[in-house]
Coordinates of C-alpha atoms in Angstrom, one line a residue:
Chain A
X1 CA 8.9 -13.3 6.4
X2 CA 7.0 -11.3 9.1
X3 CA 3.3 -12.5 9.1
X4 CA 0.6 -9.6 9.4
X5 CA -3.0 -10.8 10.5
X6 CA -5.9 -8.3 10.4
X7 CA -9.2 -8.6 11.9
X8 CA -12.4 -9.1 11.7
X9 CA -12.2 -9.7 7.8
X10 CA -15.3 -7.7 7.2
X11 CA -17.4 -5.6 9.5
X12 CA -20.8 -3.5 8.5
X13 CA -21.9 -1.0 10.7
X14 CA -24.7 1.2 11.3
X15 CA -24.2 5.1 10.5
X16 CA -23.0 6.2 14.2
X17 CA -21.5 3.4 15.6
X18 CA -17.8 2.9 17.1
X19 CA -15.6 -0.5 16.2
X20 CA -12.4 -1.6 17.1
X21 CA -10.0 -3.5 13.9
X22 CA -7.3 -5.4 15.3
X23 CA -3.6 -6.3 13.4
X24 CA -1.7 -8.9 14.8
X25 CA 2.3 -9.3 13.7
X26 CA 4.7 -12.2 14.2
X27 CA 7.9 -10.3 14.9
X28 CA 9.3 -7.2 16.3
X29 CA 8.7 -4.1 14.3
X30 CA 10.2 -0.9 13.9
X31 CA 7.5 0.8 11.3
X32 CA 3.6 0.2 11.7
X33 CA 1.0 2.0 9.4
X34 CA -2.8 2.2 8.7
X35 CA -4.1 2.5 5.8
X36 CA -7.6 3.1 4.5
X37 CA -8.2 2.2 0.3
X38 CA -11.3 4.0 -0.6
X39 CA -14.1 2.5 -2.9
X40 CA -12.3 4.3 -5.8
X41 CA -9.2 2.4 -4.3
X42 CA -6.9 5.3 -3.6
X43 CA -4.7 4.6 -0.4
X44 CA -4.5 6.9 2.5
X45 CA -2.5 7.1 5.1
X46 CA -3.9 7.1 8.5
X47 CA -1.6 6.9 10.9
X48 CA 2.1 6.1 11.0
X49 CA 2.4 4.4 14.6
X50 CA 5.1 1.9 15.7
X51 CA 4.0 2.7 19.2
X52 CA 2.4 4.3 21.5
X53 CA -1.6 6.2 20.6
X54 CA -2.5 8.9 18.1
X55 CA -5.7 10.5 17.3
X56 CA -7.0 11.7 14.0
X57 CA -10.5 13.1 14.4
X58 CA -13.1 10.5 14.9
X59 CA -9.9 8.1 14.0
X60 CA -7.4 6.9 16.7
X61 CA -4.9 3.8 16.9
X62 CA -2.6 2.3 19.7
X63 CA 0.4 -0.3 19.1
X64 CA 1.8 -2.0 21.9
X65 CA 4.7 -3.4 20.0
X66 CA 5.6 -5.5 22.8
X67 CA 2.5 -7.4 22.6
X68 CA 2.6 -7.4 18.3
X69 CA -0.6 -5.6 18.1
X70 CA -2.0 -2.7 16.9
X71 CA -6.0 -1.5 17.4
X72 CA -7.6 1.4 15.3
X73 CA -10.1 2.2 16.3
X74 CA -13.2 4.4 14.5
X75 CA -16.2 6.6 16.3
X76 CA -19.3 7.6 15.3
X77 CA -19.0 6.0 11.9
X78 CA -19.7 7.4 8.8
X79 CA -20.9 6.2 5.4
X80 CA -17.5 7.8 4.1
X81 CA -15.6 5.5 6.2
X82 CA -16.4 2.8 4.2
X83 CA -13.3 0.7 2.9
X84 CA -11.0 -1.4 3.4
X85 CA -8.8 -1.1 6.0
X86 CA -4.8 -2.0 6.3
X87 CA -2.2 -2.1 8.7
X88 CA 1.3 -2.5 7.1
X89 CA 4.4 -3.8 9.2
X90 CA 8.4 -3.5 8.4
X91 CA 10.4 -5.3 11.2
X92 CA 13.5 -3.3 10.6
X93 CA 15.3 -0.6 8.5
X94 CA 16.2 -1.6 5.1
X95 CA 13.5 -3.9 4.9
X96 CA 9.9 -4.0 3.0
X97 CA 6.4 -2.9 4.3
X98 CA 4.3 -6.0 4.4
X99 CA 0.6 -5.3 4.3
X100 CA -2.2 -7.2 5.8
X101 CA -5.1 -8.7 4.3
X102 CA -7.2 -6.2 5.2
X103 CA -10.6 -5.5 7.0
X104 CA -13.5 -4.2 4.8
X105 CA -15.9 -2.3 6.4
X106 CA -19.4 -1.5 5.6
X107 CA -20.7 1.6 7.3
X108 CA -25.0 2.0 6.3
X109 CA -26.6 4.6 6.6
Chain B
X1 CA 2.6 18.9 -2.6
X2 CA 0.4 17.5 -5.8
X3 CA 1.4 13.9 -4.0
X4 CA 2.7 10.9 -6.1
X5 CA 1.7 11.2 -9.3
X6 CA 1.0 7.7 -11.5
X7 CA 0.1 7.5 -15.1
X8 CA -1.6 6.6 -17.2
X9 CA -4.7 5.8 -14.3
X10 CA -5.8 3.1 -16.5
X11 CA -4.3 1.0 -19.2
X12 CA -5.6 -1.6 -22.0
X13 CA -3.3 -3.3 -23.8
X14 CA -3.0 -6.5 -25.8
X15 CA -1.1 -9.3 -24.8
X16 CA 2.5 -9.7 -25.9
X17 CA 2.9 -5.2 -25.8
X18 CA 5.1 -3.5 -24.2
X19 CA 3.1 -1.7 -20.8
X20 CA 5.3 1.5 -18.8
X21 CA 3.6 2.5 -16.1
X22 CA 4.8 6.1 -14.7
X23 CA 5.8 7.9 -10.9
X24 CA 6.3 11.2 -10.2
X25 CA 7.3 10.8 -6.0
X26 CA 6.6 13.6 -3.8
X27 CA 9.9 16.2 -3.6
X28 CA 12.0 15.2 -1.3
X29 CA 11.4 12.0 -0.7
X30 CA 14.4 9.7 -1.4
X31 CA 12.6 5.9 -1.4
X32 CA 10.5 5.0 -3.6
X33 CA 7.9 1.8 -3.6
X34 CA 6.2 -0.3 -6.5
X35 CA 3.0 -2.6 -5.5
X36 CA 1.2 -4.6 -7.3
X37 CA -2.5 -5.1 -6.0
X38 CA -4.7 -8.5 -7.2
X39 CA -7.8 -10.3 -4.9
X40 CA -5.4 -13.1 -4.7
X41 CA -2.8 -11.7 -3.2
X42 CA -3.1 -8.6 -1.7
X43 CA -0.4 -6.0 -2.0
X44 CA 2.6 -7.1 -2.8
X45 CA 6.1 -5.1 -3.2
X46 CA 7.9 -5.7 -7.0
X47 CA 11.1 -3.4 -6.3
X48 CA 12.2 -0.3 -3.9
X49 CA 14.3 2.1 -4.4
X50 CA 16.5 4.7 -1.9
X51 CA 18.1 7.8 -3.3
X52 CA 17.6 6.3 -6.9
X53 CA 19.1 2.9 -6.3
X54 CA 17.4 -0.3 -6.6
X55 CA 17.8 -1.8 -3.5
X56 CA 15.5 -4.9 -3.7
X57 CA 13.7 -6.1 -6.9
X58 CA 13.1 -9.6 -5.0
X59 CA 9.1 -9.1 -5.3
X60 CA 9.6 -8.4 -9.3
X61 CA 7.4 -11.4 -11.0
X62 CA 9.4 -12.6 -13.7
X63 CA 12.4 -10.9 -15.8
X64 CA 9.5 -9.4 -17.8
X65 CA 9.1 -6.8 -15.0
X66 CA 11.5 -4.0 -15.0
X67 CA 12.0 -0.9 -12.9
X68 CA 14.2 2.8 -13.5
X69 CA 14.6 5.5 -11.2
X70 CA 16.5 7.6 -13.9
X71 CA 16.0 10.4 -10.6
X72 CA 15.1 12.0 -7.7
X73 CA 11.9 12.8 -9.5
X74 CA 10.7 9.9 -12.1
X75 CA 10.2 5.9 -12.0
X76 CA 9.0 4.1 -14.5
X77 CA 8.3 0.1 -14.5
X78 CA 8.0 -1.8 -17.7
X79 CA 6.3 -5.3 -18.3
X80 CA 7.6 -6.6 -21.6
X81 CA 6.2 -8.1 -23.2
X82 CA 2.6 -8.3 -20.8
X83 CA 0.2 -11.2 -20.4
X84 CA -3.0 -11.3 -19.0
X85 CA -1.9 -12.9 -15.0
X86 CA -0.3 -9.3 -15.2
X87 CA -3.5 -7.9 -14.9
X88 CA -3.7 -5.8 -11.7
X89 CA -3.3 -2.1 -10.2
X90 CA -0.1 -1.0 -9.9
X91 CA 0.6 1.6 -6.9
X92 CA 3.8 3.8 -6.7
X93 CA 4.2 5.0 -3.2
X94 CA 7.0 7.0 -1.4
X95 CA 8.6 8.3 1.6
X96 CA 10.9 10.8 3.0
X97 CA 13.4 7.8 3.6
X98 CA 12.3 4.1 4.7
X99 CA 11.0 3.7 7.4
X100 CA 8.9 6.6 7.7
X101 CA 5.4 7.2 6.2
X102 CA 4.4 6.2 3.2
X103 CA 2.1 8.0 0.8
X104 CA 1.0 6.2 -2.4
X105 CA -0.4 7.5 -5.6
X106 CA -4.0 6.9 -7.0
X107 CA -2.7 3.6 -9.1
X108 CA -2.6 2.4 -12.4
X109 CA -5.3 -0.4 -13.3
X110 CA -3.7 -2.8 -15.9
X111 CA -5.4 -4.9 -17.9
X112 CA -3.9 -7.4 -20.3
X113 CA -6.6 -8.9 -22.6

């Protein structure tokens, strides 16, 4: 199956800062989402992108499918955006969502 | 939209019982998702389904684990009879059709003792 590598595996931040979370995939993909599970471990969406760059607010991510990547990246962290974050591949119609391992991020304030 | 909607949100049960966890999926959306979610590994599909139809149960542990999508508007997935390595949160998630965005419910936590 299609192999989804996310990093760094944890990150802590201070209250303010901007960092970058990387997700690597092993095949082509026609469906890439972020996710972020809360510390009461409800998942949200964040972005549905398979390619190109959104923006969400302080939020914003870019895949370059060609290159197997996707970056989201977060601004002027908050203490709310603490987490773990996923990005979730499915390399063709009909097939499953395969998550990553996540990144966990600590944002003090 | 209220979202998906999973119940119970937690769930104690001895082993050897009979556990069914519940989905309401948001209207309109014809697939619907189960994952499982443990430390060891991760989140993991058990079944999907499109306009009510199983279409793969490959991820389903053991023939313990079943899944119904009776309709457009109610899942249910049964562990019977449960054991303790079933311990876990369970999410329902769904989608408008596969492919698109997913948005999951707030998850049942299991636990088998």
């Amino acid at each position: 199956g299609i192999q989804v590598e996310q990093s760094p595996p944890d990150l802590i931040l201070q209250e303010g800062a901007n960092s970058t979370l990387r997700c690597n995939f092993s095949d082509s993909v026609n469906n890439l989402q972020w996710f972020h599970q809360n510390p009461w471990g409800q998942l949200i969406n964040l972005f549905y992108i398979p390619s190109g760059t959104k923006q969400n607010g302080r939020l914003s991510a870019t895949t370059v499918a060609t290159e197997r990547y996707s970056l989201l990246y977060i601004s002027s962290s908050q203490t709310t955006d603490s987490g773990v974050y996923f990005c979730a591949v499915e390399r063709a119609a009909g097939n499953k969502l395969t998550f990553g391992g996540g990144t966990r991020v600590l944002v003090k304030p | 939209d209220a979202g998906v909607i999973q119940s119970p949100r937690h769930e104690v049960t001895e082993m050897g019982q009979e556990v069914t966890l519940r989905c309401k999926p948001i209207s309109g959306h014809n697939s619907l998702f189960w994952y499982r979610q443990t430390m060891m590994r991760g989140l993991e599909l058990l079944i999907y389904f499109n306009n009510n139809v199983p279409i793969d149960d490959s991820g389903m542990p053991e023939d313990r684990f079943s899944a119904k999508m009776p309709n457009a508007s109610f899942s249910t997935l049964k562990i019977q009879p449960s054991e303790p390595r079933d311990s876990a949160v369970y999410f329902c998630a769904s989608s408008f059709r596969q492919g698109l965005a997913y948005t999951f419910g707030s998850g049942t936590r299991l636990t088998v003792v």
